[in-house]
XYZ file of N, CA, C and O in Angstrom:
344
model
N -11.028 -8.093 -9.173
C -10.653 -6.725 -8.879
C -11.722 -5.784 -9.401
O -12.328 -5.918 -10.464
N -11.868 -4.846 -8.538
C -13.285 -3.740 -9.112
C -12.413 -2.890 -10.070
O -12.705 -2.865 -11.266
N -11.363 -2.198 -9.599
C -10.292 -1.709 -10.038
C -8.790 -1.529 -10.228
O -8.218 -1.923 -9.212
N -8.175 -1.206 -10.894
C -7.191 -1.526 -11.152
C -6.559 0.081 -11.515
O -7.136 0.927 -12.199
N -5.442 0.197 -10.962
C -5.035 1.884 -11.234
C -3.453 1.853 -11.594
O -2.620 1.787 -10.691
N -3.055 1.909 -13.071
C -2.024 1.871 -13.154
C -1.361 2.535 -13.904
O -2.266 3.126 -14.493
N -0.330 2.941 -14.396
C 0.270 4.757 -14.248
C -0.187 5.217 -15.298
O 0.047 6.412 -15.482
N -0.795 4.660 -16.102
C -1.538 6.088 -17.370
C -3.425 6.294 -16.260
O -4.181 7.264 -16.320
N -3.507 5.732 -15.887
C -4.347 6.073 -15.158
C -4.130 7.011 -14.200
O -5.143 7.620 -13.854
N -3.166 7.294 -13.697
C -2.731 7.633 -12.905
C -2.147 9.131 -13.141
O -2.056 9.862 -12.155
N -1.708 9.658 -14.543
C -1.610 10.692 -14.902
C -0.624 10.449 -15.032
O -0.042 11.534 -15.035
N 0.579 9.136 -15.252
C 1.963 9.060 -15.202
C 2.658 10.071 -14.001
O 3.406 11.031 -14.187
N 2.214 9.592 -12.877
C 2.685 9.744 -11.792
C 3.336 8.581 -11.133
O 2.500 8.081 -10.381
N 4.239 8.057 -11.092
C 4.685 7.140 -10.598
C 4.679 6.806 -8.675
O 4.906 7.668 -7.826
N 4.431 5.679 -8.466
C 5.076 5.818 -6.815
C 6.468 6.097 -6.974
O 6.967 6.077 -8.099
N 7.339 6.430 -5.659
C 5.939 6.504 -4.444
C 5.647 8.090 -4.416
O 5.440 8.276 -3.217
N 5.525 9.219 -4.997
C 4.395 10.068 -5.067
C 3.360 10.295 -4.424
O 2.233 9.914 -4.741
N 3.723 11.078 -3.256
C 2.577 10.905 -2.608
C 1.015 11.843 -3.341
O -0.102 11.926 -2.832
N 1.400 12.299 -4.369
C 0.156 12.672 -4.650
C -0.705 11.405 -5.796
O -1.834 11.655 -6.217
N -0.113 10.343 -6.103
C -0.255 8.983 -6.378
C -1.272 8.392 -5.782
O -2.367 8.078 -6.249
N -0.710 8.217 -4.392
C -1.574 7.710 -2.988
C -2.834 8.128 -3.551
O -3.639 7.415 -4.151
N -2.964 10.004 -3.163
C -3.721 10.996 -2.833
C -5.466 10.252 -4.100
O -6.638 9.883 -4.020
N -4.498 10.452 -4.931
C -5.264 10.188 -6.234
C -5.963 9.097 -6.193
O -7.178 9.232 -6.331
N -5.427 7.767 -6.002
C -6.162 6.236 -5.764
C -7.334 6.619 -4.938
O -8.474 6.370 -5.331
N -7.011 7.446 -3.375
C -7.502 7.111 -2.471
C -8.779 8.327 -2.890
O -9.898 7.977 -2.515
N -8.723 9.536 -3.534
C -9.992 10.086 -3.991
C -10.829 9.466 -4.814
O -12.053 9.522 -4.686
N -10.055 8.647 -5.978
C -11.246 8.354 -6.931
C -12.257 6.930 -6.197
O -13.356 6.528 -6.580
N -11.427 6.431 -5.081
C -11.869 5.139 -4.199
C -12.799 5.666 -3.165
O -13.479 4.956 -2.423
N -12.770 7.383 -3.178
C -13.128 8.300 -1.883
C -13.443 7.172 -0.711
O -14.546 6.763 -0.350
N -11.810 6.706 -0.112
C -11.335 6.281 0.553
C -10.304 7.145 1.647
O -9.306 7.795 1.332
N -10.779 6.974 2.808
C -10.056 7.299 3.633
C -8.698 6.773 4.146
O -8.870 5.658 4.638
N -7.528 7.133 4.203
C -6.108 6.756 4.350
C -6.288 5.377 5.457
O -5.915 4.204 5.430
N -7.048 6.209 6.387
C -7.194 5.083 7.653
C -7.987 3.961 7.362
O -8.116 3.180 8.305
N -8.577 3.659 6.272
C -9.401 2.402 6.254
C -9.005 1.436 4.560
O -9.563 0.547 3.917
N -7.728 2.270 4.417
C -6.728 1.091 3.332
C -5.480 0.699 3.744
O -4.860 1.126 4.718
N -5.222 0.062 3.138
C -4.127 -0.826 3.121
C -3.121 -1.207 1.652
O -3.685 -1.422 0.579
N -2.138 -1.237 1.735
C -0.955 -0.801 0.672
C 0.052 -1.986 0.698
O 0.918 -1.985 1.573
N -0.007 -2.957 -0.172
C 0.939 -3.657 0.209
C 1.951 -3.228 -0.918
O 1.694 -2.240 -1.606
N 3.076 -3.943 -1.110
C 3.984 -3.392 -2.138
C 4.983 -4.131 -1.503
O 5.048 -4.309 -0.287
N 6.219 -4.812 -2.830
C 7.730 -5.330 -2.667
C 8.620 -4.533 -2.611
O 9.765 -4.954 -2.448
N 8.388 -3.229 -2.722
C 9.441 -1.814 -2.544
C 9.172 -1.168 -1.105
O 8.110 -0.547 -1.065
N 9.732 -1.178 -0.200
C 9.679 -0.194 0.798
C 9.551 0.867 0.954
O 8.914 1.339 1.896
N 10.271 1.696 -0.157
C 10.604 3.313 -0.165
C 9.190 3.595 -1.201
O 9.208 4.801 -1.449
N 8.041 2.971 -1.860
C 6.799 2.598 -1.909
C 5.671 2.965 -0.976
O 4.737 3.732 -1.211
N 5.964 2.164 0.318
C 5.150 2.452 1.193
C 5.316 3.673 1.744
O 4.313 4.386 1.782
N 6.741 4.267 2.358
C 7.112 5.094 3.313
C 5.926 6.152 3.125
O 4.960 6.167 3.889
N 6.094 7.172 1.886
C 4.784 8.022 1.621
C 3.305 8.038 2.025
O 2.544 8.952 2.343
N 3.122 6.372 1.871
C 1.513 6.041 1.838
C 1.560 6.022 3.498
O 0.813 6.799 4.093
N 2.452 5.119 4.267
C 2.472 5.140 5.529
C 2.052 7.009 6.349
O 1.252 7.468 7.165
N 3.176 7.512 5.477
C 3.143 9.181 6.006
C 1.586 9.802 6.100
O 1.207 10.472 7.060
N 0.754 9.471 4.952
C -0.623 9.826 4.781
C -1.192 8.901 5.732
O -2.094 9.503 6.314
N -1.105 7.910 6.094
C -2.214 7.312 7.302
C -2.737 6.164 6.879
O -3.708 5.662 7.445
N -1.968 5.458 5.517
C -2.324 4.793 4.966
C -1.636 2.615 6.277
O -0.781 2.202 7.060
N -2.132 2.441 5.975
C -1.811 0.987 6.863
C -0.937 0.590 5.426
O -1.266 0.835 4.265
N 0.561 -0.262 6.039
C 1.364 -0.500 4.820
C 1.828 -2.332 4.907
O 1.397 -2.819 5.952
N 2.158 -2.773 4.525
C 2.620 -4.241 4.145
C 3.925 -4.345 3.244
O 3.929 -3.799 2.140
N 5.023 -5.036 3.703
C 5.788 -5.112 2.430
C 5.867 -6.552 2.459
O 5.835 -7.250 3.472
N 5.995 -7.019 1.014
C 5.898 -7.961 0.786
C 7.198 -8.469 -0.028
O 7.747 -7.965 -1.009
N 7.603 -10.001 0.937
C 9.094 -10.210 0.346
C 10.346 -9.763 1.726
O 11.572 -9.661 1.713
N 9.574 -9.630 2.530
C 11.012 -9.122 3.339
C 11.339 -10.586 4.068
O 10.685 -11.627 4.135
N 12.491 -10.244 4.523
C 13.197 -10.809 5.419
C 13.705 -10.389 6.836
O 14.753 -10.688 7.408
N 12.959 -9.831 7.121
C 12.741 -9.385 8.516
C 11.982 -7.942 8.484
O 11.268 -7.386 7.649
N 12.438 -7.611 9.702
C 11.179 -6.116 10.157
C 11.736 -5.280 9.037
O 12.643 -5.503 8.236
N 10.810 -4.101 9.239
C 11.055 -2.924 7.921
C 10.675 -1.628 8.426
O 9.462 -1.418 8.432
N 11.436 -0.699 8.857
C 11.225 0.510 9.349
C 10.109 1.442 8.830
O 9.567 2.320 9.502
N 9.856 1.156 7.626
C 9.012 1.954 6.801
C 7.376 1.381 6.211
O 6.526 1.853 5.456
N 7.519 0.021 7.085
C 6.191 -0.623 7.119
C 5.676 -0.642 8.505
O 6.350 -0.246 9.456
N 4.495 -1.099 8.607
C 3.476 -1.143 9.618
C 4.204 -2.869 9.800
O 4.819 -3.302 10.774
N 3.907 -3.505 8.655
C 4.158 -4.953 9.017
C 5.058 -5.335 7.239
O 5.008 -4.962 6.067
N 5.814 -6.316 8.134
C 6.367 -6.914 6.974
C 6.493 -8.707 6.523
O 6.785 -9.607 7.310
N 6.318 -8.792 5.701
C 5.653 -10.476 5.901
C 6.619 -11.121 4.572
O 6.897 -10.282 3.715
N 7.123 -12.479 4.351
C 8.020 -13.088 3.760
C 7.223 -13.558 2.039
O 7.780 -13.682 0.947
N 5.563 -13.744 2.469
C 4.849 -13.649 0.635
C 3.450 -13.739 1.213
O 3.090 -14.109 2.331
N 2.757 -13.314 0.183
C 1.092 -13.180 0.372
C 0.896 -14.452 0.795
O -0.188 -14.799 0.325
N 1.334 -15.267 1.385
C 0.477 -16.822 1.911
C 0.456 -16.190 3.642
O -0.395 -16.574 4.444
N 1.459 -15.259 3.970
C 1.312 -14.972 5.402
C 0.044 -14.124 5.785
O -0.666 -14.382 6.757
N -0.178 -12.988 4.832
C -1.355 -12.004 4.616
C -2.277 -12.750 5.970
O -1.925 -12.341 7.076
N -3.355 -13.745 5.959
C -4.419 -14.254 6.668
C -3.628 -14.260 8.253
O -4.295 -14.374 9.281
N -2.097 -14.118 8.268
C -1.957 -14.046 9.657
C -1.830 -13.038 10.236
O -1.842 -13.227 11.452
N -1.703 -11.977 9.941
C -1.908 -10.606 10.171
C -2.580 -9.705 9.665
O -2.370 -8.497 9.775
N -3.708 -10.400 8.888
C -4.983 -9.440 9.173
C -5.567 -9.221 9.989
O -6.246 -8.237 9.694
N -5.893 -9.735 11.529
C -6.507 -9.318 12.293
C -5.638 -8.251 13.233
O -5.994 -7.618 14.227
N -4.614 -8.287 12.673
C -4.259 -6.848 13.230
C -3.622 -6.083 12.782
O -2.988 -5.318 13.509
N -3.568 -6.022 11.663
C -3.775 -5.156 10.383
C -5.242 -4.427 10.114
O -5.177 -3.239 9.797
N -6.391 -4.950 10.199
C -7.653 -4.459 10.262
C -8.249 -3.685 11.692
O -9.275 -3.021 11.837
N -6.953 -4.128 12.886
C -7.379 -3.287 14.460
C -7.288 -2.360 13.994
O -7.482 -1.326 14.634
């Protein structure tokens, strides 16, 4: 990991906060559209999704209204990266 951002870093802002997001994605001066967010909380992503962020939840058991994609554990990840990265 290059970095690691976690809530005293963060200014004790907790997710999902979208000024949280905001923050990762300046000090990464990263654009919403070219990350990706995975997370086991849904109501997690919803925010990051709202900013333009590409989302993943991880742990579901079926679809997830508030993700882009939702996948059952990081061993699925390699099957939907290629369209996760379209």
């Amino acid at each position: 990991f290059e970095e690691i951002f976690d809530i005293v870093a963060l200014g004790f802002r907790p997710k999902p906060e979208p000024a949280t997001y905001r923050a990762v994605l300046a000090r990464l001066e990263a654009a919403p559209a070219r990350t990706i967010l995975l997370d086991d909380l849904e109501r997690n992503l919803v925010p990051a999704r709202e900013i333009g962020m590409r989302t993943v939840l991880v742990g579901a058991r079926g679809p997830a209204p508030g993700a882009d994609f939702a996948i059952g554990s990081l061993r699925e990840l390699p099957a939907i990266l290629p369209r996760l990265l379209a």
